[in-house]
Amino acid sequence: MPDAPPLVFAAPDTLERIDAWEEHLRGERRLSGKTLEAYGRDLRQFLSFVTLHIGNPPGIADLADLRMADIRGFMASRRREGAGARTLARGLAGIRSFIAFLERDGLANGAAFRAMRTPRQPKTLPKPLTADQAVRVTEADEQLDETPWVAARNAAVLALCYGSGLRISEALGIRRADAPLAGEGVLRVTGKGGKTRLVPVLPVVAEAIATYLRLSPFAPKADGPLFLGVRGGPLSPRIIQLAMARMRGALGLPDSATPHALRHSFATHLLAGGGDLRAIQELLGHASLSTTQIYTGVDTERLLAVFEETHPRARR
C-alpha cells in the first residue's frame, strides 16, 4: 500500500503564504469557491508528496530549491493513483499559481513549473440535443412531476439553460428581483468568477418563469433566489438533474442529455444558424474564444453527417 499523506504537509512559513495566496485568489482573482477548493486540494497533495520526498514538511526555502525532476515525480505519482489528464492539468495550474504568487514576492523561481508541459487533453466534443429534443424537455407538459407548480418550475429552469445558454448554477443563482418580466429582453447573470454578463430572454422563457411564479405556493423574497424547493428553500441543482434524468428514460434521450447539454445545444444551434462565434462567446460568458471554438467541431460533425446521408456519391 502507498504511504498515507502526512497530516502536516508544510512548514509554518509555507502555511502562512498559502493563506495569503488563497485570499489573493478569493479577492483579487475572484475565483469560484469550487475552483479555490480544487486548487487548495491539489496544492496540499503536492506538498504532501514533497514532504515524503525530502523527509520534512517543506518551508519556503525547500520550495525554492525544487527542480523539474521533483515536479515530474509528483505528476508520475498522481498518474499511478489514477488521475486523468484533466485532473493533472488542473493540479498543475493550481501549483503554478501558488509558485507564481511566491515568485511575485521574490520567494521562489517558477521557471521549472512553467517549463513543465501540461498533459495533453483528450479531444471530446460536447453532445448537444437536437432542436426538437431540447424544446421538449423545456416544456411543462413533458415534466414528469405531477405537482403543477414543480413541473412549471423545472421547465422554467431548463428553458433558461437552453433559451439563454445558462449554466444550471447561473439559473438557480437568479434573484427574484432580477427575474425577467414579460416584454423584457435581457437578463443580467453572474457567472464563473463573479463575472456578470447580459443574456437574451426569449418571450417563451419569460412566460415559463411567469407561469412558475403564478403557480408557486411560495412568494420568493426580492433579494432571495427566484427558484425555490418544495419546502420553500433554495432549489438544489441535484433536483433539476434528477428531473432531467427521469425525462431521459421517458423521452428516449441519450445519457448525455443533461441540463448542461442544453447549454451546449444553445451554442451549437446558434452556430448552425449562422451565429457569430464572438457573440456566442459573450453569451456563454467564456473568457477565451478557444473555449467557444469547440462548438465549431460539433457543427462540422453535423454538416458531415448530413453530407454523408444525402449526397448521391457519398456512399460509393
mmCIF file of N, CA, C and O in Angstrom, residues 43-126:
data_model
loop_
_atom_site.group_PDB
_atom_site.id
_atom_site.type_symbol
_atom_site.label_atom_id
_atom_site.label_comp_id
_atom_site.label_asym_id
_atom_site.label_seq_id
_atom_site.Cartn_x
_atom_site.Cartn_y
_atom_site.Cartn_z
ATOM 1 N N LEU A 43 -2.751 21.593 -4.211
ATOM 2 C CA LEU A 43 -1.509 22.075 -3.599
ATOM 3 C C LEU A 43 -1.147 21.229 -2.380
ATOM 4 O O LEU A 43 0.032 20.901 -2.178
ATOM 5 N N ARG A 44 -2.138 20.845 -1.584
ATOM 6 C CA ARG A 44 -1.859 20.004 -0.414
ATOM 7 C C ARG A 44 -1.302 18.646 -0.849
ATOM 8 O O ARG A 44 -0.385 18.113 -0.221
ATOM 9 N N GLN A 45 -1.845 18.096 -1.935
ATOM 10 C CA GLN A 45 -1.330 16.822 -2.443
ATOM 11 C C GLN A 45 0.129 16.965 -2.867
ATOM 12 O O GLN A 45 0.963 16.085 -2.604
ATOM 13 N N PHE A 46 0.431 18.083 -3.520
ATOM 14 C CA PHE A 46 1.803 18.313 -3.969
ATOM 15 C C PHE A 46 2.749 18.468 -2.786
ATOM 16 O O PHE A 46 3.832 17.855 -2.746
ATOM 17 N N LEU A 47 2.354 19.265 -1.813
ATOM 18 C CA LEU A 47 3.222 19.492 -0.657
ATOM 19 C C LEU A 47 3.373 18.235 0.191
ATOM 20 O O LEU A 47 4.424 18.004 0.793
ATOM 21 N N SER A 48 2.331 17.403 0.234
ATOM 22 C CA SER A 48 2.438 16.118 0.931
ATOM 23 C C SER A 48 3.450 15.216 0.227
ATOM 24 O O SER A 48 4.239 14.517 0.878
ATOM 25 N N PHE A 49 3.433 15.237 -1.105
ATOM 26 C CA PHE A 49 4.419 14.476 -1.882
ATOM 27 C C PHE A 49 5.826 14.983 -1.584
ATOM 28 O O PHE A 49 6.756 14.186 -1.375
ATOM 29 N N VAL A 50 5.988 16.299 -1.579
ATOM 30 C CA VAL A 50 7.304 16.880 -1.312
ATOM 31 C C VAL A 50 7.778 16.507 0.097
ATOM 32 O O VAL A 50 8.956 16.210 0.318
ATOM 33 N N THR A 51 6.850 16.490 1.058
ATOM 34 C CA THR A 51 7.200 16.116 2.431
ATOM 35 C C THR A 51 7.784 14.714 2.481
ATOM 36 O O THR A 51 8.819 14.466 3.124
ATOM 37 N N LEU A 52 7.138 13.762 1.808
ATOM 38 C CA LEU A 52 7.653 12.398 1.758
ATOM 39 C C LEU A 52 8.969 12.326 0.986
ATOM 40 O O LEU A 52 9.840 11.518 1.286
ATOM 41 N N HIS A 53 9.099 13.206 0.008
ATOM 42 C CA HIS A 53 10.270 13.202 -0.860
ATOM 43 C C HIS A 53 11.518 13.711 -0.137
ATOM 44 O O HIS A 53 12.606 13.143 -0.287
ATOM 45 N N ILE A 54 11.370 14.787 0.653
ATOM 46 C CA ILE A 54 12.546 15.390 1.300
ATOM 47 C C ILE A 54 12.657 15.013 2.776
ATOM 48 O O ILE A 54 13.666 15.307 3.410
ATOM 49 N N GLY A 55 11.598 14.403 3.324
ATOM 50 C CA GLY A 55 11.669 13.930 4.700
ATOM 51 C C GLY A 55 11.189 14.894 5.750
ATOM 52 O O GLY A 55 11.256 14.593 6.946
ATOM 53 N N ASN A 56 10.696 16.054 5.346
ATOM 54 C CA ASN A 56 10.149 17.008 6.309
ATOM 55 C C ASN A 56 9.178 17.947 5.604
ATOM 56 O O ASN A 56 9.277 18.139 4.385
ATOM 57 N N PRO A 57 8.197 18.519 6.344
ATOM 58 C CA PRO A 57 7.268 19.468 5.716
ATOM 59 C C PRO A 57 8.042 20.632 5.100
ATOM 60 O O PRO A 57 8.882 21.249 5.769
ATOM 61 N N PRO A 58 7.796 20.916 3.820
ATOM 62 C CA PRO A 58 8.621 21.927 3.132
ATOM 63 C C PRO A 58 8.346 23.353 3.582
ATOM 64 O O PRO A 58 7.200 23.770 3.736
ATOM 65 N N GLY A 59 9.430 24.077 3.784
ATOM 66 C CA GLY A 59 9.341 25.509 4.000
ATOM 67 C C GLY A 59 9.528 26.237 2.687
ATOM 68 O O GLY A 59 9.732 25.609 1.635
ATOM 69 N N ILE A 60 9.493 27.542 2.722
ATOM 70 C CA ILE A 60 9.653 28.337 1.502
ATOM 71 C C ILE A 60 10.996 28.050 0.839
ATOM 72 O O ILE A 60 11.086 27.923 -0.389
ATOM 73 N N ALA A 61 12.058 27.909 1.636
ATOM 74 C CA ALA A 61 13.385 27.639 1.068
ATOM 75 C C ALA A 61 13.405 26.301 0.332
ATOM 76 O O ALA A 61 14.046 26.171 -0.716
ATOM 77 N N ASP A 62 12.681 25.299 0.864
ATOM 78 C CA ASP A 62 12.623 23.996 0.196
ATOM 79 C C ASP A 62 11.919 24.108 -1.145
ATOM 80 O O ASP A 62 12.335 23.487 -2.136
ATOM 81 N N LEU A 63 10.840 24.887 -1.192
ATOM 82 C CA LEU A 63 10.108 25.059 -2.448
ATOM 83 C C LEU A 63 10.956 25.783 -3.482
ATOM 84 O O LEU A 63 10.871 25.508 -4.686
ATOM 85 N N ALA A 64 11.784 26.709 -3.004
ATOM 86 C CA ALA A 64 12.645 27.455 -3.926
ATOM 87 C C ALA A 64 13.697 26.553 -4.559
ATOM 88 O O ALA A 64 14.210 26.860 -5.638
ATOM 89 N N ASP A 65 14.011 25.420 -3.901
ATOM 90 C CA ASP A 65 15.040 24.513 -4.414
ATOM 91 C C ASP A 65 14.480 23.410 -5.311
ATOM 92 O O ASP A 65 15.248 22.585 -5.814
ATOM 93 N N LEU A 66 13.159 23.369 -5.508
ATOM 94 C CA LEU A 66 12.570 22.297 -6.311
ATOM 95 C C LEU A 66 13.018 22.392 -7.766
ATOM 96 O O LEU A 66 13.208 23.479 -8.320
ATOM 97 N N ARG A 67 13.172 21.233 -8.374
ATOM 98 C CA ARG A 67 13.617 21.150 -9.761
ATOM 99 C C ARG A 67 12.568 20.434 -10.611
ATOM 100 O O ARG A 67 11.605 19.877 -10.088
ATOM 101 N N MET A 68 12.793 20.429 -11.905
ATOM 102 C CA MET A 68 11.865 19.791 -12.830
ATOM 103 C C MET A 68 11.629 18.326 -12.468
ATOM 104 O O MET A 68 10.509 17.820 -12.551
ATOM 105 N N ALA A 69 12.693 17.622 -12.027
ATOM 106 C CA ALA A 69 12.557 16.209 -11.679
ATOM 107 C C ALA A 69 11.566 16.010 -10.536
ATOM 108 O O ALA A 69 10.847 15.009 -10.492
ATOM 109 N N ASP A 70 11.523 16.954 -9.604
ATOM 110 C CA ASP A 70 10.585 16.849 -8.480
ATOM 111 C C ASP A 70 9.146 16.957 -8.976
ATOM 112 O O ASP A 70 8.259 16.218 -8.524
ATOM 113 N N ILE A 71 8.911 17.868 -9.897
ATOM 114 C CA ILE A 71 7.559 18.066 -10.435
ATOM 115 C C ILE A 71 7.143 16.843 -11.246
ATOM 116 O O ILE A 71 6.014 16.356 -11.135
ATOM 117 N N ARG A 72 8.077 16.317 -12.047
ATOM 118 C CA ARG A 72 7.767 15.123 -12.827
ATOM 119 C C ARG A 72 7.458 13.939 -11.915
ATOM 120 O O ARG A 72 6.572 13.128 -12.206
ATOM 121 N N GLY A 73 8.182 13.838 -10.809
ATOM 122 C CA GLY A 73 7.927 12.759 -9.866
ATOM 123 C C GLY A 73 6.532 12.844 -9.278
ATOM 124 O O GLY A 73 5.842 11.820 -9.124
ATOM 125 N N PHE A 74 6.103 14.057 -8.965
ATOM 126 C CA PHE A 74 4.757 14.240 -8.429
ATOM 127 C C PHE A 74 3.700 13.868 -9.458
ATOM 128 O O PHE A 74 2.736 13.151 -9.150
ATOM 129 N N MET A 75 3.879 14.328 -10.700
ATOM 130 C CA MET A 75 2.906 14.034 -11.747
ATOM 131 C C MET A 75 2.833 12.522 -11.990
ATOM 132 O O MET A 75 1.744 11.967 -12.192
ATOM 133 N N ALA A 76 3.987 11.854 -11.957
ATOM 134 C CA ALA A 76 4.002 10.404 -12.162
ATOM 135 C C ALA A 76 3.265 9.691 -11.031
ATOM 136 O O ALA A 76 2.530 8.721 -11.267
ATOM 137 N N SER A 77 3.434 10.181 -9.804
ATOM 138 C CA SER A 77 2.746 9.552 -8.671
ATOM 139 C C SER A 77 1.237 9.726 -8.785
ATOM 140 O O SER A 77 0.464 8.815 -8.449
ATOM 141 N N ARG A 78 0.792 10.876 -9.289
ATOM 142 C CA ARG A 78 -0.640 11.115 -9.458
ATOM 143 C C ARG A 78 -1.204 10.216 -10.565
ATOM 144 O O ARG A 78 -2.331 9.731 -10.461
ATOM 145 N N ARG A 79 -0.420 10.005 -11.621
ATOM 146 C CA ARG A 79 -0.876 9.093 -12.686
ATOM 147 C C ARG A 79 -1.042 7.683 -12.145
ATOM 148 O O ARG A 79 -1.997 6.991 -12.490
ATOM 149 N N ARG A 80 -0.098 7.253 -11.302
ATOM 150 C CA ARG A 80 -0.202 5.911 -10.731
ATOM 151 C C ARG A 80 -1.441 5.772 -9.845
ATOM 152 O O ARG A 80 -2.000 4.683 -9.703
ATOM 153 N N GLU A 81 -1.875 6.884 -9.270
ATOM 154 C CA GLU A 81 -3.077 6.875 -8.433
ATOM 155 C C GLU A 81 -4.353 6.908 -9.265
ATOM 156 O O GLU A 81 -5.454 6.843 -8.715
ATOM 157 N N GLY A 82 -4.210 7.062 -10.593
ATOM 158 C CA GLY A 82 -5.370 7.038 -11.465
ATOM 159 C C GLY A 82 -5.851 8.392 -11.939
ATOM 160 O O GLY A 82 -6.911 8.486 -12.571
ATOM 161 N N ALA A 83 -5.117 9.468 -11.652
ATOM 162 C CA ALA A 83 -5.532 10.803 -12.089
ATOM 163 C C ALA A 83 -5.446 10.898 -13.611
ATOM 164 O O ALA A 83 -4.449 10.490 -14.213
ATOM 165 N N GLY A 84 -6.492 11.442 -14.231
ATOM 166 C CA GLY A 84 -6.526 11.617 -15.673
ATOM 167 C C GLY A 84 -5.875 12.915 -16.109
ATOM 168 O O GLY A 84 -5.418 13.720 -15.282
ATOM 169 N N ALA A 85 -5.846 13.124 -17.417
ATOM 170 C CA ALA A 85 -5.170 14.300 -17.969
ATOM 171 C C ALA A 85 -5.784 15.599 -17.477
ATOM 172 O O ALA A 85 -5.070 16.560 -17.157
ATOM 173 N N ARG A 86 -7.106 15.666 -17.396
ATOM 174 C CA ARG A 86 -7.754 16.909 -16.953
ATOM 175 C C ARG A 86 -7.431 17.199 -15.496
ATOM 176 O O ARG A 86 -7.171 18.347 -15.130
ATOM 177 N N THR A 87 -7.455 16.168 -14.670
ATOM 178 C CA THR A 87 -7.133 16.358 -13.252
ATOM 179 C C THR A 87 -5.690 16.808 -13.081
ATOM 180 O O THR A 87 -5.396 17.712 -12.287
ATOM 181 N N LEU A 88 -4.786 16.193 -13.837
ATOM 182 C CA LEU A 88 -3.372 16.569 -13.754
ATOM 183 C C LEU A 88 -3.156 18.009 -14.220
ATOM 184 O O LEU A 88 -2.379 18.754 -13.612
ATOM 185 N N ALA A 89 -3.845 18.391 -15.293
ATOM 186 C CA ALA A 89 -3.692 19.755 -15.815
ATOM 187 C C ALA A 89 -4.198 20.783 -14.808
ATOM 188 O O ALA A 89 -3.562 21.817 -14.574
ATOM 189 N N ARG A 90 -5.340 20.502 -14.187
ATOM 190 C CA ARG A 90 -5.860 21.424 -13.185
ATOM 191 C C ARG A 90 -4.933 21.497 -11.981
ATOM 192 O O ARG A 90 -4.673 22.558 -11.438
ATOM 193 N N GLY A 91 -4.402 20.333 -11.569
ATOM 194 C CA GLY A 91 -3.487 20.315 -10.434
ATOM 195 C C GLY A 91 -2.242 21.127 -10.704
ATOM 196 O O GLY A 91 -1.782 21.889 -9.843
ATOM 197 N N LEU A 92 -1.694 20.973 -11.903
ATOM 198 C CA LEU A 92 -0.502 21.737 -12.265
ATOM 199 C C LEU A 92 -0.798 23.224 -12.302
ATOM 200 O O LEU A 92 0.034 24.049 -11.890
ATOM 201 N N ALA A 93 -1.987 23.590 -12.754
ATOM 202 C CA ALA A 93 -2.370 25.009 -12.797
ATOM 203 C C ALA A 93 -2.418 25.600 -11.387
ATOM 204 O O ALA A 93 -1.961 26.730 -11.155
ATOM 205 N N GLY A 94 -2.965 24.850 -10.434
ATOM 206 C CA GLY A 94 -3.036 25.342 -9.061
ATOM 207 C C GLY A 94 -1.665 25.506 -8.440
ATOM 208 O O GLY A 94 -1.377 26.508 -7.771
ATOM 209 N N ILE A 95 -0.779 24.523 -8.668
ATOM 210 C CA ILE A 95 0.577 24.596 -8.112
ATOM 211 C C ILE A 95 1.349 25.745 -8.736
ATOM 212 O O ILE A 95 2.042 26.501 -8.054
ATOM 213 N N ARG A 96 1.215 25.895 -10.054
ATOM 214 C CA ARG A 96 1.862 27.025 -10.732
ATOM 215 C C ARG A 96 1.398 28.356 -10.162
ATOM 216 O O ARG A 96 2.182 29.292 -9.998
ATOM 217 N N SER A 97 0.100 28.441 -9.881
ATOM 218 C CA SER A 97 -0.450 29.685 -9.333
ATOM 219 C C SER A 97 0.204 30.031 -8.000
ATOM 220 O O SER A 97 0.560 31.178 -7.751
ATOM 221 N N PHE A 98 0.371 29.026 -7.139
ATOM 222 C CA PHE A 98 0.979 29.287 -5.831
ATOM 223 C C PHE A 98 2.449 29.674 -5.978
ATOM 224 O O PHE A 98 2.911 30.629 -5.339
ATOM 225 N N ILE A 99 3.187 28.953 -6.824
ATOM 226 C CA ILE A 99 4.605 29.274 -7.010
ATOM 227 C C ILE A 99 4.756 30.674 -7.621
ATOM 228 O O ILE A 99 5.664 31.436 -7.245
ATOM 229 N N ALA A 100 3.866 31.018 -8.553
ATOM 230 C CA ALA A 100 3.923 32.367 -9.149
ATOM 231 C C ALA A 100 3.640 33.427 -8.092
ATOM 232 O O ALA A 100 4.223 34.527 -8.129
ATOM 233 N N PHE A 101 2.763 33.113 -7.141
ATOM 234 C CA PHE A 101 2.476 34.040 -6.046
ATOM 235 C C PHE A 101 3.725 34.249 -5.189
ATOM 236 O O PHE A 101 4.038 35.370 -4.794
ATOM 237 N N LEU A 102 4.454 33.152 -4.929
ATOM 238 C CA LEU A 102 5.707 33.278 -4.181
ATOM 239 C C LEU A 102 6.748 34.041 -4.992
ATOM 240 O O LEU A 102 7.494 34.875 -4.452
ATOM 241 N N GLU A 103 6.797 33.761 -6.291
ATOM 242 C CA GLU A 103 7.775 34.406 -7.166
ATOM 243 C C GLU A 103 7.553 35.912 -7.217
ATOM 244 O O GLU A 103 8.522 36.692 -7.299
ATOM 245 N N ARG A 104 6.319 36.316 -7.142
ATOM 246 C CA ARG A 104 5.996 37.745 -7.165
ATOM 247 C C ARG A 104 6.667 38.492 -6.020
ATOM 248 O O ARG A 104 7.039 39.663 -6.157
ATOM 249 N N ASP A 105 6.840 37.789 -4.885
ATOM 250 C CA ASP A 105 7.479 38.395 -3.717
ATOM 251 C C ASP A 105 8.944 38.002 -3.604
ATOM 252 O O ASP A 105 9.574 38.196 -2.553
ATOM 253 N N GLY A 106 9.496 37.424 -4.661
ATOM 254 C CA GLY A 106 10.906 37.053 -4.661
ATOM 255 C C GLY A 106 11.238 35.860 -3.797
ATOM 256 O O GLY A 106 12.400 35.682 -3.394
ATOM 257 N N LEU A 107 10.261 34.989 -3.544
ATOM 258 C CA LEU A 107 10.470 33.862 -2.639
ATOM 259 C C LEU A 107 10.691 32.539 -3.367
ATOM 260 O O LEU A 107 10.981 31.525 -2.721
ATOM 261 N N ALA A 108 10.520 32.502 -4.665
ATOM 262 C CA ALA A 108 10.684 31.261 -5.416
ATOM 263 C C ALA A 108 10.957 31.585 -6.876
ATOM 264 O O ALA A 108 10.787 32.735 -7.321
ATOM 265 N N ASN A 109 11.409 30.572 -7.601
ATOM 266 C CA ASN A 109 11.630 30.696 -9.038
ATOM 267 C C ASN A 109 10.698 29.718 -9.739
ATOM 268 O O ASN A 109 10.798 28.504 -9.542
ATOM 269 N N GLY A 110 9.787 30.239 -10.527
ATOM 270 C CA GLY A 110 8.780 29.398 -11.147
ATOM 271 C C GLY A 110 9.161 28.852 -12.514
ATOM 272 O O GLY A 110 8.309 28.279 -13.195
ATOM 273 N N ALA A 111 10.422 28.999 -12.926
ATOM 274 C CA ALA A 111 10.818 28.590 -14.277
ATOM 275 C C ALA A 111 10.553 27.114 -14.528
ATOM 276 O O ALA A 111 10.049 26.723 -15.593
ATOM 277 N N ALA A 112 10.897 26.263 -13.560
ATOM 278 C CA ALA A 112 10.705 24.822 -13.746
ATOM 279 C C ALA A 112 9.229 24.477 -13.889
ATOM 280 O O ALA A 112 8.855 23.604 -14.673
ATOM 281 N N PHE A 113 8.393 25.162 -13.134
ATOM 282 C CA PHE A 113 6.956 24.888 -13.192
ATOM 283 C C PHE A 113 6.364 25.354 -14.515
ATOM 284 O O PHE A 113 5.487 24.704 -15.078
ATOM 285 N N ARG A 114 6.845 26.490 -15.011
ATOM 286 C CA ARG A 114 6.357 26.976 -16.300
ATOM 287 C C ARG A 114 6.832 26.093 -17.447
ATOM 288 O O ARG A 114 6.133 25.936 -18.448
ATOM 289 N N ALA A 115 8.020 25.525 -17.291
ATOM 290 C CA ALA A 115 8.577 24.683 -18.356
ATOM 291 C C ALA A 115 7.913 23.317 -18.409
ATOM 292 O O ALA A 115 7.980 22.640 -19.442
ATOM 293 N N MET A 116 7.270 22.906 -17.320
ATOM 294 C CA MET A 116 6.611 21.597 -17.282
ATOM 295 C C MET A 116 5.440 21.595 -18.255
ATOM 296 O O MET A 116 4.544 22.430 -18.177
ATOM 297 N N ARG A 117 5.447 20.657 -19.181
ATOM 298 C CA ARG A 117 4.401 20.604 -20.203
ATOM 299 C C ARG A 117 3.084 20.138 -19.595
ATOM 300 O O ARG A 117 3.037 19.147 -18.863
ATOM 301 N N THR A 118 2.013 20.861 -19.906
ATOM 302 C CA THR A 118 0.679 20.471 -19.434
ATOM 303 C C THR A 118 0.247 19.191 -20.122
ATOM 304 O O THR A 118 0.405 19.058 -21.340
ATOM 305 N N PRO A 119 -0.272 18.218 -19.379
ATOM 306 C CA PRO A 119 -0.711 16.962 -20.004
ATOM 307 C C PRO A 119 -1.690 17.210 -21.149
ATOM 308 O O PRO A 119 -2.576 18.063 -21.044
ATOM 309 N N ARG A 120 -1.501 16.455 -22.223
ATOM 310 C CA ARG A 120 -2.362 16.610 -23.398
ATOM 311 C C ARG A 120 -3.798 16.215 -23.051
ATOM 312 O O ARG A 120 -4.047 15.153 -22.476
ATOM 313 N N GLN A 121 -4.718 17.080 -23.402
ATOM 314 C CA GLN A 121 -6.121 16.832 -23.082
ATOM 315 C C GLN A 121 -6.792 16.015 -24.181
ATOM 316 O O GLN A 121 -6.592 16.286 -25.373
ATOM 317 N N PRO A 122 -7.582 15.020 -23.807
ATOM 318 C CA PRO A 122 -8.326 14.274 -24.826
ATOM 319 C C PRO A 122 -9.362 15.169 -25.489
ATOM 320 O O PRO A 122 -9.995 15.995 -24.822
ATOM 321 N N LYS A 123 -9.500 15.030 -26.804
ATOM 322 C CA LYS A 123 -10.474 15.850 -27.515
ATOM 323 C C LYS A 123 -11.859 15.237 -27.373
ATOM 324 O O LYS A 123 -12.132 14.162 -27.892
ATOM 325 N N THR A 124 -12.707 15.933 -26.660
ATOM 326 C CA THR A 124 -14.088 15.473 -26.505
ATOM 327 C C THR A 124 -15.021 16.606 -26.912
ATOM 328 O O THR A 124 -14.885 17.730 -26.427
ATOM 329 N N LEU A 125 -15.920 16.307 -27.812
ATOM 330 C CA LEU A 125 -16.866 17.309 -28.266
ATOM 331 C C LEU A 125 -18.123 17.272 -27.406
ATOM 332 O O LEU A 125 -18.544 16.208 -26.962
ATOM 333 N N PRO A 126 -18.714 18.440 -27.134
ATOM 334 C CA PRO A 126 -19.995 18.454 -26.428
ATOM 335 C C PRO A 126 -21.037 17.663 -27.216
ATOM 336 O O PRO A 126 -20.954 17.560 -28.444
#
